[in-house]
CSV table of C-alpha atoms and ligand atoms in Angstrom, one decimal:
chain,number,residue,atom,x,y,z
A,19,MET,CA,67.5,75.3,-86.3
A,20,MET,CA,66.0,77.3,-83.4
A,21,LYS,CA,62.4,77.1,-84.4
A,22,SER,CA,62.8,73.3,-84.9
A,23,LYS,CA,64.4,73.0,-81.4
A,24,GLU,CA,61.5,74.9,-79.8
A,25,LEU,CA,58.9,72.9,-81.7
A,26,PHE,CA,60.6,69.6,-80.8
A,27,ALA,CA,60.8,70.6,-77.1
A,28,LYS,CA,57.0,71.2,-77.2
A,29,ALA,CA,56.4,68.1,-79.2
A,30,LYS,CA,58.1,65.9,-76.7
A,31,ARG,CA,55.7,67.1,-74.0
A,32,LEU,CA,52.7,66.2,-76.1
A,33,LEU,CA,53.8,63.2,-78.3
A,34,PRO,CA,55.8,60.1,-77.4
A,35,GLY,CA,59.3,60.9,-78.3
A,36,GLY,CA,58.0,64.1,-79.9
A,37,VAL,CA,56.9,62.2,-83.1
A,38,ASN,CA,54.1,60.2,-84.6
A,39,SER,CA,56.4,57.5,-86.0
A,40,PRO,CA,59.7,56.4,-84.3
A,41,VAL,CA,62.1,56.6,-87.2
A,42,ARG,CA,61.4,60.4,-87.5
A,43,ALA,CA,63.0,61.0,-84.1
A,44,PHE,CA,66.6,60.7,-85.4
A,45,GLY,CA,67.2,58.1,-82.7
A,46,SER,CA,69.9,56.2,-84.5
A,47,VAL,CA,71.8,59.2,-85.9
A,48,GLY,CA,71.5,61.2,-82.6
A,49,GLY,CA,70.6,64.9,-82.4
A,50,GLU,CA,67.1,66.2,-83.0
A,51,PRO,CA,64.8,66.2,-86.1
A,52,PHE,CA,64.1,69.4,-88.0
A,53,PHE,CA,60.5,70.4,-88.6
A,54,VAL,CA,59.4,70.9,-92.2
A,55,ARG,CA,57.4,73.9,-93.3
A,56,GLU,CA,56.8,72.8,-96.9
A,57,GLY,CA,58.0,70.6,-99.7
A,58,ARG,CA,58.2,71.4,-103.5
A,59,GLY,CA,59.5,68.9,-106.0
A,60,SER,CA,62.7,67.4,-104.8
A,61,LYS,CA,63.2,70.0,-102.0
A,62,ILE,CA,61.9,70.4,-98.5
A,63,TYR,CA,62.2,73.6,-96.4
A,64,ASP,CA,62.4,73.6,-92.6
A,65,VAL,CA,60.8,76.0,-90.3
A,66,ASP,CA,64.1,77.9,-90.0
A,67,GLY,CA,64.2,78.5,-93.7
A,68,ASN,CA,66.8,75.8,-94.6
A,69,GLU,CA,66.5,74.0,-97.9
A,70,TYR,CA,67.3,70.3,-98.3
A,71,ILE,CA,67.3,68.0,-101.3
A,72,ASP,CA,65.0,65.2,-100.0
A,73,TYR,CA,66.1,61.5,-100.6
A,74,VAL,CA,63.6,60.1,-98.1
A,75,CYS,CA,60.4,61.3,-100.0
A,76,SER,CA,58.2,60.5,-97.0
A,77,TRP,CA,59.7,57.0,-96.9
A,78,GLY,CA,58.7,56.2,-100.4
A,79,PRO,CA,55.3,57.5,-101.4
A,80,LEU,CA,56.4,60.7,-103.2
A,81,ILE,CA,57.9,59.2,-106.4
A,82,LEU,CA,56.7,62.4,-108.2
A,83,GLY,CA,58.2,64.6,-105.6
A,84,HIS,CA,56.5,67.0,-103.2
A,85,ALA,CA,53.2,68.8,-104.1
A,86,HIS,CA,53.1,67.7,-107.8
A,87,PRO,CA,50.9,70.4,-109.3
A,88,GLU,CA,48.6,68.0,-111.2
A,89,VAL,CA,48.1,65.8,-108.1
A,90,VAL,CA,47.4,68.9,-105.9
A,91,ASP,CA,45.0,70.3,-108.4
A,92,PHE,CA,43.0,67.1,-108.8
A,93,VAL,CA,42.9,66.5,-105.0
A,94,ARG,CA,41.7,70.1,-104.5
A,95,ASP,CA,38.9,69.6,-107.0
A,96,VAL,CA,37.8,66.3,-105.4
A,97,VAL,CA,38.1,67.4,-101.7
A,98,ALA,CA,35.9,70.4,-102.5
A,99,LYS,CA,33.1,67.9,-103.2
A,100,GLY,CA,33.4,66.1,-99.9
A,101,THR,CA,36.2,64.1,-98.2
A,102,SER,CA,34.5,60.9,-97.2
A,103,PHE,CA,31.1,59.3,-97.6
A,104,GLY,CA,31.4,55.7,-96.5
A,105,ILE,CA,29.4,55.0,-99.6
A,106,PRO,CA,30.8,53.5,-102.8
A,107,ILE,CA,32.2,56.1,-105.2
A,108,GLU,CA,33.4,55.9,-108.9
A,109,LEU,CA,37.0,56.8,-107.9
A,110,GLU,CA,37.4,53.6,-105.9
A,111,VAL,CA,36.4,51.6,-109.1
A,112,SER,CA,38.8,53.6,-111.3
A,113,MET,CA,41.7,53.1,-108.8
A,114,ALA,CA,41.0,49.4,-108.5
A,115,GLU,CA,41.0,49.2,-112.3
A,116,ALA,CA,44.4,51.0,-112.4
A,117,VAL,CA,45.9,48.6,-109.9
A,118,VAL,CA,44.5,45.5,-111.5
A,119,GLU,CA,45.7,46.6,-114.9
A,120,ALA,CA,49.3,47.4,-113.6
A,121,VAL,CA,50.1,44.6,-111.1
A,122,PRO,CA,50.3,41.1,-112.8
A,123,SER,CA,49.1,39.0,-109.9
A,124,ILE,CA,46.2,41.2,-108.8
A,125,GLU,CA,42.8,40.2,-110.2
A,126,LYS,CA,40.8,41.7,-107.3
A,127,VAL,CA,41.9,44.3,-104.8
A,128,ARG,CA,40.7,45.8,-101.4
A,129,PHE,CA,41.9,49.3,-100.3
A,130,VAL,CA,42.8,50.0,-96.7
A,131,ASN,CA,44.5,52.9,-95.0
A,132,SER,CA,48.1,51.9,-94.4
A,133,GLY,CA,50.7,49.3,-95.3
A,134,THR,CA,50.3,47.7,-91.9
A,135,GLU,CA,46.6,47.2,-92.5
A,136,ALA,CA,47.4,45.7,-95.9
A,137,THR,CA,49.8,43.1,-94.6
A,138,MET,CA,47.7,42.3,-91.5
A,139,SER,CA,44.6,41.8,-93.7
A,140,ALA,CA,46.5,39.7,-96.3
A,141,ILE,CA,47.8,37.4,-93.6
A,142,ARG,CA,44.3,37.0,-92.1
A,143,LEU,CA,43.0,36.2,-95.5
A,144,ALA,CA,45.8,33.6,-96.1
A,145,ARG,CA,45.0,32.0,-92.8
A,146,GLY,CA,41.3,32.0,-93.5
A,147,TYR,CA,41.8,30.6,-97.0
A,148,THR,CA,44.3,27.8,-96.1
A,149,LYS,CA,42.8,27.2,-92.6
A,150,ARG,CA,46.4,27.1,-91.3
A,151,ASN,CA,48.1,29.3,-88.6
A,152,LYS,CA,51.8,29.7,-89.2
A,153,VAL,CA,53.5,32.6,-91.0
A,154,VAL,CA,57.0,32.7,-92.4
A,155,LYS,CA,58.7,36.1,-92.5
A,156,PHE,CA,62.3,37.1,-93.0
A,157,GLU,CA,64.7,38.6,-90.5
A,158,GLY,CA,65.1,42.3,-91.3
A,159,CYS,CA,62.0,42.5,-93.3
A,160,TYR,CA,59.4,45.0,-92.0
A,161,HIS,CA,55.7,44.7,-92.8
A,162,GLY,CA,54.3,47.4,-90.5
A,163,HIS,CA,53.5,47.2,-86.8
A,164,VAL,CA,51.3,44.1,-86.8
A,165,ASP,CA,51.7,42.4,-83.5
A,166,TYR,CA,53.0,39.0,-84.6
A,167,LEU,CA,55.2,40.5,-87.4
A,168,LEU,CA,57.2,42.7,-85.0
A,169,VAL,CA,59.5,39.7,-84.6
A,170,LYS,CA,63.1,40.4,-85.8
A,171,ALA,CA,61.6,43.1,-88.1
A,172,GLY,CA,63.4,45.8,-90.0
A,173,SER,CA,63.1,49.6,-90.2
A,174,GLY,CA,62.5,51.2,-86.8
A,175,VAL,CA,62.6,47.9,-85.0
A,176,LEU,CA,66.0,47.2,-86.5
A,177,THR,CA,67.1,50.8,-86.1
A,178,PHE,CA,66.2,50.7,-82.4
A,179,GLY,CA,67.3,47.1,-81.9
A,180,ILE,CA,63.9,46.4,-80.3
A,181,PRO,CA,64.0,42.6,-80.0
A,182,GLY,CA,60.4,42.2,-81.1
A,183,THR,CA,58.6,44.6,-78.8
A,184,PRO,CA,56.9,44.6,-75.4
A,185,GLY,CA,53.1,44.4,-75.6
A,186,VAL,CA,53.1,41.4,-77.9
A,187,PRO,CA,52.2,38.3,-75.8
A,188,GLU,CA,54.4,35.3,-76.5
A,189,ASP,CA,51.3,33.5,-77.6
A,190,PHE,CA,50.8,36.0,-80.5
A,191,ALA,CA,54.2,35.5,-81.9
A,192,LYS,CA,54.4,31.7,-81.6
A,193,HIS,CA,53.0,31.2,-85.0
A,194,THR,CA,55.6,33.5,-86.6
A,195,LEU,CA,58.5,31.6,-88.1
A,196,ILE,CA,61.7,33.4,-89.1
A,197,ALA,CA,63.8,32.6,-92.1
A,198,ARG,CA,66.8,34.4,-93.7
A,199,PHE,CA,66.5,36.4,-96.9
A,200,ASN,CA,68.4,34.9,-99.9
A,201,ASP,CA,68.7,31.6,-97.9
A,202,LEU,CA,66.3,29.1,-99.4
A,203,GLU,CA,67.6,26.4,-97.1
A,204,SER,CA,66.3,28.3,-94.1
A,205,VAL,CA,62.9,28.3,-95.7
A,206,GLU,CA,63.0,24.6,-96.7
A,207,SER,CA,63.8,23.6,-93.2
A,208,LEU,CA,60.9,25.5,-91.7
A,209,PHE,CA,58.5,23.8,-94.3
A,210,GLU,CA,59.9,20.4,-93.6
A,211,LYS,CA,59.1,20.9,-89.9
A,212,TYR,CA,55.9,22.9,-90.1
A,213,GLY,CA,54.8,22.7,-93.7
A,214,GLU,CA,51.3,21.4,-93.0
A,215,ASP,CA,50.5,24.4,-90.8
A,216,ILE,CA,52.1,27.2,-92.7
A,217,ALA,CA,49.5,29.5,-94.2
A,218,CYS,CA,51.8,31.8,-96.0
A,219,VAL,CA,55.3,33.3,-96.6
A,220,ILE,CA,55.4,37.1,-96.6
A,221,VAL,CA,58.5,38.7,-98.1
A,222,GLU,CA,59.6,42.1,-99.3
A,223,PRO,CA,60.8,40.9,-102.8
A,224,VAL,CA,63.5,43.6,-102.5
A,225,MET,CA,64.3,44.3,-98.9
A,226,GLY,CA,63.9,48.0,-98.2
A,227,ASN,CA,63.9,48.1,-94.4
A,228,ALA,CA,67.4,46.9,-93.7
A,229,GLY,CA,68.8,49.3,-96.3
A,230,VAL,CA,68.2,47.9,-99.8
A,231,ILE,CA,69.0,44.2,-100.4
A,232,LEU,CA,68.3,42.6,-103.7
A,233,PRO,CA,67.0,39.0,-104.2
A,234,GLU,CA,69.7,36.7,-105.4
A,235,LYS,CA,69.0,34.8,-108.6
A,236,GLY,CA,66.6,31.9,-107.9
A,237,PHE,CA,65.6,33.1,-104.4
A,238,LEU,CA,62.1,34.4,-105.3
A,239,GLU,CA,61.6,31.5,-107.8
A,240,GLY,CA,62.5,29.2,-104.9
A,241,LEU,CA,59.9,30.8,-102.6
A,242,ARG,CA,57.3,30.3,-105.3
A,243,ARG,CA,58.3,26.6,-105.8
A,244,ILE,CA,58.3,25.8,-102.0
A,245,THR,CA,55.0,27.5,-101.2
A,246,GLU,CA,53.3,25.7,-104.2
A,247,LYS,CA,54.7,22.4,-103.1
A,248,TYR,CA,53.3,22.8,-99.6
A,249,GLY,CA,50.0,24.6,-100.5
A,250,ALA,CA,51.0,27.8,-98.6
A,251,LEU,CA,50.3,31.2,-100.1
A,252,LEU,CA,53.2,33.5,-101.3
A,253,ILE,CA,52.6,37.1,-100.2
A,254,PHE,CA,54.7,39.9,-101.8
A,255,ASP,CA,54.9,42.9,-99.5
A,256,GLU,CA,55.3,45.5,-102.2
A,257,VAL,CA,54.4,48.5,-100.0
A,258,ILE,CA,57.8,50.0,-101.1
A,259,THR,CA,58.5,48.2,-104.4
A,260,GLY,CA,55.0,48.5,-105.8
A,261,PHE,CA,55.1,51.1,-108.6
A,262,ARG,CA,58.6,51.9,-107.5
A,263,VAL,CA,60.8,49.2,-109.2
A,264,SER,CA,58.5,49.2,-112.2
A,265,LEU,CA,54.9,50.0,-112.9
A,266,GLY,CA,54.0,46.3,-112.1
A,267,GLY,CA,56.3,46.3,-109.1
A,268,ALA,CA,59.0,43.7,-108.2
A,269,GLN,CA,56.8,40.9,-109.4
A,270,GLU,CA,56.8,42.3,-112.9
A,271,ARG,CA,60.5,43.0,-112.8
A,272,PHE,CA,61.5,39.5,-111.5
A,273,GLY,CA,58.7,37.6,-113.3
A,274,ILE,CA,57.2,36.0,-110.2
A,275,LYS,CA,53.5,35.8,-109.6
A,276,PRO,CA,52.7,35.8,-105.8
A,277,ASP,CA,49.2,34.7,-104.6
A,278,LEU,CA,48.7,38.0,-102.7
A,279,THR,CA,50.3,41.4,-103.0
A,280,CYS,CA,50.4,44.2,-100.4
A,281,LEU,CA,50.7,47.8,-101.6
A,282,GLY,CA,50.9,51.2,-100.0
A,283,LYS,CA,52.9,54.4,-100.1
A,284,ILE,CA,53.0,55.4,-103.9
A,285,ILE,CA,49.4,54.3,-104.5
A,286,GLY,CA,48.3,56.9,-102.0
A,287,GLY,CA,50.3,59.7,-103.6
A,288,GLY,CA,51.1,61.0,-100.2
A,289,PHE,CA,47.8,60.2,-98.6
A,290,PRO,CA,47.1,57.3,-96.2
A,291,VAL,CA,46.4,54.3,-98.4
A,292,GLY,CA,47.2,50.6,-98.5
A,293,ALA,CA,45.8,47.8,-100.5
A,294,TYR,CA,46.0,44.0,-100.7
A,295,GLY,CA,44.9,41.9,-103.7
A,296,GLY,CA,45.5,38.8,-105.7
A,297,ARG,CA,43.7,35.9,-107.4
A,298,THR,CA,39.9,36.1,-107.6
A,299,ASP,CA,39.3,32.8,-105.9
A,300,ILE,CA,41.4,33.9,-102.9
A,301,MET,CA,39.9,37.4,-102.7
A,302,ALA,CA,36.4,35.8,-102.9
A,303,HIS,CA,37.0,34.9,-99.2
A,304,VAL,CA,37.0,38.5,-98.1
A,305,ALA,CA,33.8,39.9,-96.5
A,306,PRO,CA,31.2,40.6,-97.6
A,307,GLU,CA,31.7,38.2,-100.4
A,308,GLY,CA,33.3,35.7,-98.1
A,309,PRO,CA,33.8,35.0,-94.4
A,310,VAL,CA,37.2,36.7,-93.7
A,311,TYR,CA,36.3,40.0,-92.0
A,312,GLN,CA,38.1,43.2,-92.8
A,313,ALA,CA,36.7,46.7,-92.7
A,314,GLY,CA,37.7,50.4,-92.6
A,315,THR,CA,35.8,53.7,-92.2
A,316,LEU,CA,38.0,55.6,-94.6
A,317,SER,CA,39.0,52.8,-96.9
A,318,GLY,CA,38.8,54.0,-100.5
A,319,ASN,CA,38.0,57.6,-99.5
A,320,PRO,CA,37.8,60.0,-102.5
A,321,VAL,CA,40.8,62.2,-101.5
A,322,ALA,CA,43.3,59.3,-101.2
A,323,MET,CA,41.9,57.6,-104.3
A,324,ALA,CA,42.2,60.9,-106.2
A,325,ALA,CA,45.9,61.4,-105.2
A,326,GLY,CA,46.7,57.7,-106.0
A,327,LEU,CA,44.9,57.7,-109.3
A,328,LYS,CA,46.5,60.9,-110.6
A,329,THR,CA,50.0,59.6,-109.4
A,330,LEU,CA,49.6,56.3,-111.3
A,331,GLU,CA,48.3,58.2,-114.4
A,332,ILE,CA,51.4,60.4,-114.4
A,333,LEU,CA,53.8,57.5,-113.8
A,334,LYS,CA,52.3,55.7,-116.9
A,335,ARG,CA,52.1,58.8,-119.1
A,336,GLU,CA,55.7,60.0,-118.4
A,337,ASN,CA,57.1,56.4,-118.4
A,338,VAL,CA,59.4,57.5,-115.6
A,339,TYR,CA,61.1,54.2,-114.9
A,340,PRO,CA,64.0,54.0,-117.4
A,341,VAL,CA,65.0,57.7,-116.6
A,342,LEU,CA,64.8,57.2,-112.8
A,343,GLU,CA,66.9,54.0,-113.1
A,344,LYS,CA,69.6,55.7,-115.1
A,345,ARG,CA,69.7,58.6,-112.6
A,346,MET,CA,70.0,56.2,-109.6
A,347,GLU,CA,72.7,54.1,-111.4
A,348,ARG,CA,74.8,57.3,-112.1
A,349,PHE,CA,74.3,58.4,-108.5
A,350,GLY,CA,75.3,55.1,-107.0
A,351,ARG,CA,78.4,54.7,-109.3
A,352,GLU,CA,79.7,58.2,-108.6
A,353,ALA,CA,79.0,58.0,-104.9
A,354,LYS,CA,80.9,54.7,-104.7
A,355,ALA,CA,83.9,56.3,-106.5
A,356,ILE,CA,83.9,59.2,-104.0
A,357,PHE,CA,84.1,56.8,-101.0
A,358,ASP,CA,86.7,54.6,-102.8
A,359,GLU,CA,88.8,57.7,-103.4
A,360,ALA,CA,88.5,58.6,-99.7
A,361,GLY,CA,89.4,55.1,-98.7
A,362,ILE,CA,86.1,54.5,-96.9
A,363,PRO,CA,84.7,51.0,-97.5
A,364,VAL,CA,81.0,51.2,-98.5
A,365,THR,CA,78.7,49.0,-100.5
A,366,VAL,CA,76.1,50.7,-102.7
A,367,ASN,CA,73.0,48.6,-103.5
A,368,SER,CA,70.3,49.9,-105.8
A,369,ILE,CA,67.4,49.0,-108.0
A,370,ALA,CA,65.3,51.4,-110.1
A,371,SER,CA,65.0,54.6,-108.0
A,372,MET,CA,65.7,53.1,-104.6
A,373,GLY,CA,69.1,52.5,-103.1
A,374,CYS,CA,71.3,52.5,-100.0
A,375,ILE,CA,74.9,53.3,-99.1
A,376,PHE,CA,76.0,50.6,-96.5
A,377,PHE,CA,79.0,51.6,-94.4
A,378,THR,CA,80.6,48.1,-94.7
A,379,GLU,CA,83.0,46.3,-97.1
A,380,GLY,CA,80.2,44.2,-98.5
A,381,PRO,CA,78.8,42.6,-100.5
A,382,VAL,CA,75.5,43.1,-98.7
A,383,LYS,CA,73.3,40.2,-99.7
A,384,SER,CA,71.7,39.4,-96.4
A,385,PHE,CA,70.4,40.9,-93.2
A,386,ASP,CA,73.6,39.6,-91.5
A,387,ASP,CA,75.8,41.4,-94.0
A,388,ALA,CA,73.8,44.7,-93.5
A,389,ALA,CA,74.0,44.4,-89.8
A,390,LYS,CA,77.8,44.7,-90.1
A,391,SER,CA,77.5,48.3,-91.2
A,392,ASP,CA,79.2,51.0,-89.2
A,393,THR,CA,76.1,52.9,-88.0
A,394,LYS,CA,78.2,55.5,-86.1
A,395,MET,CA,80.0,56.4,-89.4
A,396,TYR,CA,76.6,56.5,-91.1
A,397,ALA,CA,75.4,58.9,-88.4
A,398,ARG,CA,78.4,61.2,-89.0
A,399,PHE,CA,77.7,61.0,-92.8
A,400,PHE,CA,74.1,61.9,-92.2
A,401,TRP,CA,74.9,65.1,-90.3
A,402,ALA,CA,77.7,66.1,-92.6
A,403,MET,CA,75.3,65.8,-95.6
A,404,LEU,CA,72.4,67.5,-93.7
A,405,LYS,CA,74.4,70.6,-92.9
A,406,ARG,CA,75.2,70.8,-96.7
A,407,GLY,CA,71.5,70.7,-97.5
A,408,ILE,CA,71.1,67.0,-98.3
A,409,TYR,CA,68.6,64.9,-96.4
A,410,PHE,CA,69.2,61.2,-96.4
A,411,ALA,CA,67.3,58.7,-94.1
A,412,PRO,CA,68.1,59.2,-90.4
A,413,SER,CA,69.0,55.6,-90.2
A,414,GLN,CA,71.5,53.2,-92.0
A,415,PHE,CA,68.6,50.7,-92.3
A,416,GLU,CA,66.3,52.5,-94.6
A,417,ALA,CA,66.2,53.2,-98.4
A,418,ALA,CA,67.1,56.4,-100.2
A,419,PHE,CA,64.7,57.3,-103.0
A,420,ILE,CA,65.0,59.5,-106.1
A,421,SER,CA,61.8,61.1,-107.4
A,422,TRP,CA,60.7,62.3,-110.8
A,423,ALA,CA,61.4,65.8,-109.5
A,424,HIS,CA,65.1,65.1,-108.8
A,425,THR,CA,67.2,66.8,-111.5
A,426,ASP,CA,70.7,65.9,-112.7
A,427,ASP,CA,71.7,69.2,-111.1
A,428,ASP,CA,70.3,67.9,-107.7
A,429,ILE,CA,72.4,64.7,-108.1
A,430,ASP,CA,75.5,66.8,-109.0
A,431,ARG,CA,75.0,69.1,-106.0
A,432,THR,CA,74.6,65.9,-103.8
A,433,LEU,CA,77.8,64.4,-105.1
A,434,GLU,CA,79.6,67.7,-104.5
A,435,ALA,CA,78.4,67.7,-100.9
A,436,MET,CA,79.5,64.1,-100.6
A,437,ARG,CA,83.0,64.9,-101.7
A,438,GLU,CA,83.2,67.4,-98.9
A,439,ALA,CA,81.4,65.3,-96.3
A,440,VAL,CA,83.7,62.2,-96.6
A,441,LYS,CA,86.6,64.4,-95.5
A,442,GLU,CA,85.0,64.8,-92.0
A,443,ILE,CA,83.4,61.5,-91.2
B,526,KE4,P1,52.7,51.8,-93.0
B,526,KE4,O1,51.8,51.1,-92.0
B,526,KE4,O2,53.8,52.5,-92.3
B,526,KE4,O3,51.9,52.6,-94.0
B,526,KE4,O4,53.4,50.6,-93.9
B,526,KE4,C1,54.1,49.6,-93.2
B,526,KE4,C2,55.1,48.9,-94.1
B,526,KE4,C3,54.7,47.7,-94.7
B,526,KE4,N1,55.6,47.1,-95.6
B,526,KE4,C4,56.8,47.7,-95.9
B,526,KE4,C5,57.7,47.0,-96.9
B,526,KE4,C6,57.1,49.0,-95.4
B,526,KE4,O5,58.3,49.5,-95.7
B,526,KE4,C7,56.3,49.6,-94.5
B,526,KE4,C8,56.6,50.9,-93.8
B,526,KE4,N2,57.9,51.4,-94.1
B,526,KE4,C9,58.5,52.3,-93.1
B,526,KE4,C10,59.9,52.8,-93.5
B,526,KE4,N3,60.6,51.9,-94.2
B,526,KE4,C11,57.6,53.5,-92.8
B,526,KE4,C12,58.3,54.6,-92.1
B,526,KE4,C13,57.8,54.7,-90.7
B,526,KE4,O6,57.6,53.7,-90.0
B,526,KE4,O7,57.6,55.9,-90.2
């Protein structure tokens, strides 16, 4: 990994922590990150020529794998005609149509450039629409680096144990209320106390930033009931679950209609895209139709729209979901058996093509359960797998993803590596 080491030494002189996003720095597993030269399908290749089967998939966007030829070809054609105009283009309309068609609750949508922008804009809209201030989020859920949402967040904040973060004035966070995932009582009590001033509840319908934690039966239904009772909006942050757990996302899978949905990752096909959308009467409040301002120079740019549109087209055409789900189920079942055989207590949570191996007895049904995981053993597992050519997330508190490019042979190779790795962790 010499070239990676040299590059990281230089990167640390030029970029904070040597990275452009904290989780990439391998902070919670120790050691230093490798540098990627290229990706193809389910594999990535580092600058020292090592090959890895990739279960991070750029943290979720690459459900088709790296450099899918049809996506690359279409993007190449589009980019040759210009990368951005700041003027409406047909691709924006086609992409909006594809999202509205697929996601049950979205009647109208606005594209932005990241998941963070999507959640920030959706909450501003909820506050503008309801004329209320407070926001309920869940401990361990991560919705991007929006100032007032970096309170007991997941992902990098959880990984690094940042208790919120410096730089966010107390005043900014005072309207953020914290509840516990899968605990409706914790939500009810906040509404009993603050109900009249709660603009919205924002939730990852399946938690993907504290590892993977599924909603218990009745939890999402309960959020829908409580928000309706108090006139607050229910926002599903489907930046990870959108087009991941089904074509219509978690809301289609669990049959719950939120008022607003945030999307990202997969809809960009590997390019920077986010989106928020929902009922027409709510979206009518977004400028220039309504008074709630939100804007973006590169929002809806042709390159990102092209990558997203082609990705959604392939997901529909290939009907990937049943196959991906079966592959992930086999993977989870056989991985659990390997750890059981080795006498190492783990809990495997998965849904569709996202999952997580928690290094704890389990069950893992809440953030508190997840926090019991042995992160040091996870780190040893991470390195034992990496040296065998398997790249899992460099943090216990992230999801693993299987892409359409992952073959059964990739899964078999991974399980074989796991059988060896568990002997040394
Ligand atoms: P971005 O601003 O990073 O595009 O999206 C923020 C976001 C919003 N909502 C959910 C549910 C998310 O998972 C994310 C971002 N996810 C993290 C990893 N789980 C991105 C990786 C990183 O921060 O580098």
